[in-house]
Amino acid sequence: MTLALNKTTLKRERDQAKLYRKFLPSLELKRQQLQVAWRQSETELQEIRAEVRRISDDLESLYPLIGGSTIDVAEMDHWVRIAELTTKTENVVGTAVPVLGQLRLEVEPYSRLVMPFWVDSLVEALRQMIELRVRVDIAKRRTEALAVALRQVTQRVNLFDKVLIPRADENIRRILIFLSDQERAAVVRSKIAKTRQVS
């Protein structure tokens, strides 16, 4: 689209540049807030993953006992299960992100007299692991949602800062040069016309 070099276009370009400059600081602030929220979410995710690794490492000491027992390993998956899980949505800097609402786990009843002594430790570790897996999933979804929002706001900030404002400034500069050249040419023409009238 060619730029009309006139006063109407000049006013429109100035208005647009003013509007872009007005919105840029609020977009930049939102970007910074989202970046902080994303970093916090990423840190929380890493902490939960570290806790998962710690419990996995603790469980390794039980592997020889499990292997040497007559307990069916496949049945262990059913010892602890999620009875209730709800997630809520939280607004973080204009972005809807999931948060854990309610998590209730059920432990399948077992006879402590019949089972080996280490089953209690195993059941507790399974309970913690399931809870942590749910928390990892929610933290991942939260971090991803914040990353997408951060990317979009950063793109908008870059669009305003690196494209729209410089383009409007360049258009204003071109129009002002053209209008001042036209004004100068009009003055020269009027002087030439006066000179011709005098002679």
Short mmCIF file of C-alpha atoms in Angstrom, two decimals:
data_model
loop_
_atom_site.label_atom_id
_atom_site.label_comp_id
_atom_site.label_asym_id
_atom_site.label_seq_id
_atom_site.Cartn_x
_atom_site.Cartn_y
_atom_site.Cartn_z
CA MET A 1 0.00 0.00 0.00
CA THR A 2 1.42 3.35 -1.02
CA LEU A 3 1.59 6.09 1.56
CA ALA A 4 -0.48 9.17 0.75
CA LEU A 5 1.81 12.12 1.43
CA ASN A 6 -0.69 14.61 2.86
CA LYS A 7 -1.75 16.21 6.14
CA THR A 8 -4.57 13.71 6.74
CA THR A 9 -2.14 10.79 6.54
CA LEU A 10 0.33 12.72 8.72
CA LYS A 11 -2.32 13.12 11.43
CA ARG A 12 -3.29 9.45 11.19
CA GLU A 13 0.36 8.31 11.44
CA ARG A 14 1.00 10.62 14.42
CA ASP A 15 -2.13 9.31 16.17
CA GLN A 16 -1.05 5.72 15.55
CA ALA A 17 2.49 6.34 16.79
CA LYS A 18 1.07 8.00 19.92
CA LEU A 19 -1.27 5.03 20.49
CA TYR A 20 1.53 2.49 20.00
CA ARG A 21 3.76 4.37 22.47
CA LYS A 22 0.89 4.52 24.95
CA PHE A 23 0.32 0.73 24.90
CA LEU A 24 3.97 -0.36 24.74
CA PRO A 25 4.80 0.22 28.46
CA SER A 26 1.77 -1.80 29.63
CA LEU A 27 2.67 -4.62 27.24
CA GLU A 28 6.27 -4.54 28.45
CA LEU A 29 5.10 -4.67 32.08
CA LYS A 30 2.84 -7.63 31.28
CA ARG A 31 5.77 -9.36 29.58
CA GLN A 32 7.96 -8.86 32.66
CA GLN A 33 5.23 -10.13 35.01
CA LEU A 34 4.65 -13.18 32.82
CA GLN A 35 8.38 -13.86 32.74
CA VAL A 36 8.53 -13.80 36.55
CA ALA A 37 5.46 -16.07 36.81
CA TRP A 38 6.92 -18.47 34.21
CA ARG A 39 10.26 -18.64 36.05
CA GLN A 40 8.49 -19.36 39.36
CA SER A 41 6.41 -22.07 37.71
CA GLU A 42 9.50 -23.58 36.07
CA THR A 43 11.32 -23.59 39.43
CA GLU A 44 8.34 -25.23 41.13
CA LEU A 45 8.24 -27.89 38.40
CA GLN A 46 11.95 -28.64 38.85
CA GLU A 47 11.50 -28.90 42.63
CA ILE A 48 8.64 -31.40 42.24
CA ARG A 49 10.70 -33.43 39.76
CA ALA A 50 13.60 -33.45 42.22
CA GLU A 51 11.25 -34.79 44.90
CA VAL A 52 10.09 -37.54 42.48
CA ARG A 53 13.75 -38.52 41.91
CA ARG A 54 14.43 -38.52 45.67
CA ILE A 55 11.49 -40.87 46.36
CA SER A 56 12.50 -43.09 43.42
CA ASP A 57 15.99 -43.33 44.88
CA ASP A 58 14.52 -44.19 48.31
CA LEU A 59 12.44 -46.92 46.71
CA GLU A 60 15.54 -48.60 45.26
CA SER A 61 16.40 -49.90 48.73
CA LEU A 62 13.11 -51.84 48.69
CA TYR A 63 13.70 -53.51 45.30
CA PRO A 64 15.65 -56.50 46.69
CA LEU A 65 12.92 -57.04 49.30
CA ILE A 66 10.17 -56.86 46.66
CA GLY A 67 12.07 -59.21 44.37
CA GLY A 68 12.59 -61.74 47.15
CA SER A 69 8.95 -61.71 48.30
CA THR A 70 5.94 -63.66 47.10
CA ILE A 71 3.90 -60.48 46.57
CA ASP A 72 2.60 -60.05 43.01
CA VAL A 73 4.23 -56.86 41.70
CA ALA A 74 1.31 -56.24 39.32
CA GLU A 75 -1.04 -55.99 42.29
CA MET A 76 1.01 -53.16 43.81
CA ASP A 77 -0.36 -50.76 41.18
CA HIS A 78 -3.80 -51.15 42.76
CA TRP A 79 -2.73 -50.59 46.36
CA VAL A 80 -2.98 -46.80 46.03
CA ARG A 81 -5.33 -45.06 43.63
CA ILE A 82 -6.78 -41.62 43.01
CA ALA A 83 -10.25 -41.39 44.53
CA GLU A 84 -10.84 -37.73 43.72
CA LEU A 85 -8.96 -35.20 41.64
CA THR A 86 -10.12 -31.70 40.79
CA THR A 87 -8.24 -28.85 39.21
CA LYS A 88 -9.13 -25.20 39.30
CA THR A 89 -8.19 -22.36 37.01
CA GLU A 90 -6.24 -19.38 38.25
CA ASN A 91 -5.70 -16.09 36.46
CA VAL A 92 -2.01 -15.19 36.34
CA VAL A 93 -1.36 -11.90 34.53
CA GLY A 94 -4.38 -12.46 32.29
CA THR A 95 -3.52 -16.09 31.57
CA ALA A 96 -5.72 -18.98 32.73
CA VAL A 97 -3.50 -21.62 34.33
CA PRO A 98 -4.42 -24.84 36.16
CA VAL A 99 -3.94 -25.30 39.90
CA LEU A 100 -4.53 -28.37 42.01
CA GLY A 101 -7.91 -28.27 43.69
CA GLN A 102 -8.71 -31.47 45.54
CA LEU A 103 -6.65 -34.65 45.54
CA ARG A 104 -7.79 -37.60 47.61
CA LEU A 105 -5.98 -40.94 47.45
CA GLU A 106 -7.35 -44.27 48.63
CA VAL A 107 -5.14 -47.02 49.98
CA GLU A 108 -6.38 -50.56 49.40
CA PRO A 109 -6.74 -52.21 52.82
CA TYR A 110 -4.18 -54.92 53.54
CA SER A 111 -3.37 -57.03 56.55
CA ARG A 112 -0.34 -55.71 58.38
CA LEU A 113 0.04 -59.08 60.09
CA VAL A 114 0.32 -61.02 56.82
CA MET A 115 2.35 -58.52 54.78
CA PRO A 116 6.10 -58.01 55.30
CA PHE A 117 7.26 -55.07 57.44
CA TRP A 118 8.44 -53.01 54.45
CA VAL A 119 5.01 -52.89 52.74
CA ASP A 120 4.03 -49.85 54.86
CA SER A 121 7.05 -47.94 53.52
CA LEU A 122 6.22 -49.05 49.98
CA VAL A 123 2.58 -47.98 50.24
CA GLU A 124 3.60 -44.57 51.63
CA ALA A 125 6.14 -44.14 48.81
CA LEU A 126 3.49 -45.11 46.22
CA ARG A 127 1.07 -42.60 47.76
CA GLN A 128 3.69 -39.83 47.62
CA MET A 129 4.67 -40.77 44.07
CA ILE A 130 1.09 -40.62 42.77
CA GLU A 131 0.56 -37.25 44.43
CA LEU A 132 3.81 -35.94 42.97
CA ARG A 133 2.97 -37.24 39.48
CA VAL A 134 -0.32 -35.31 39.61
CA ARG A 135 1.52 -32.20 40.79
CA VAL A 136 4.13 -32.60 38.01
CA ASP A 137 1.38 -32.86 35.40
CA ILE A 138 -0.37 -29.71 36.64
CA ALA A 139 2.91 -27.80 37.02
CA LYS A 140 3.88 -28.79 33.44
CA ARG A 141 0.54 -27.58 32.07
CA ARG A 142 0.84 -24.38 34.09
CA THR A 143 4.41 -23.73 32.87
CA GLU A 144 3.46 -24.44 29.25
CA ALA A 145 0.45 -22.07 29.42
CA LEU A 146 2.63 -19.30 30.86
CA ALA A 147 5.32 -19.95 28.22
CA VAL A 148 2.75 -19.61 25.41
CA ALA A 149 1.38 -16.38 26.92
CA LEU A 150 4.91 -15.02 27.41
CA ARG A 151 5.80 -15.83 23.79
CA GLN A 152 2.66 -14.06 22.51
CA VAL A 153 3.19 -10.94 24.61
CA THR A 154 6.88 -10.83 23.63
CA GLN A 155 5.84 -10.99 19.96
CA ARG A 156 3.43 -8.09 20.52
CA VAL A 157 6.10 -6.05 22.33
CA ASN A 158 8.53 -6.70 19.46
CA LEU A 159 5.85 -5.84 16.88
CA PHE A 160 5.17 -2.49 18.54
CA ASP A 161 8.79 -1.70 19.42
CA LYS A 162 10.59 -2.94 16.32
CA VAL A 163 7.99 -2.66 13.55
CA LEU A 164 4.95 -0.45 14.13
CA ILE A 165 6.55 2.49 15.97
CA PRO A 166 9.62 2.72 13.65
CA ARG A 167 7.34 2.40 10.59
CA ALA A 168 5.04 5.18 11.85
CA ASP A 169 8.06 7.38 12.65
CA GLU A 170 9.50 6.78 9.17
CA ASN A 171 6.15 7.55 7.53
CA ILE A 172 5.86 10.78 9.56
CA ARG A 173 9.40 11.74 8.53
CA ARG A 174 8.65 11.07 4.82
CA ILE A 175 5.39 13.03 4.92
CA LEU A 176 7.03 16.00 6.70
CA ILE A 177 9.86 16.10 4.14
CA PHE A 178 7.36 15.91 1.26
CA LEU A 179 5.11 18.62 2.76
CA SER A 180 8.05 20.95 3.48
CA ASP A 181 9.30 20.42 -0.11
CA GLN A 182 5.81 21.23 -1.41
CA GLU A 183 5.66 24.32 0.78
CA ARG A 184 9.08 25.48 -0.44
CA ALA A 185 8.08 24.83 -4.05
CA ALA A 186 4.87 26.85 -3.54
CA VAL A 187 6.86 29.78 -2.12
CA VAL A 188 9.29 29.64 -5.06
CA ARG A 189 6.37 29.50 -7.54
CA SER A 190 4.67 32.49 -5.91
CA LYS A 191 7.92 34.51 -6.01
CA ILE A 192 8.36 33.61 -9.69
CA ALA A 193 4.74 34.61 -10.36
CA LYS A 194 5.23 37.96 -8.52
CA THR A 195 8.42 38.59 -10.45
CA ARG A 196 6.58 37.96 -13.74
CA GLN A 197 3.73 40.29 -12.71
CA VAL A 198 6.18 43.09 -11.87
CA SER A 199 8.00 42.80 -15.21
#
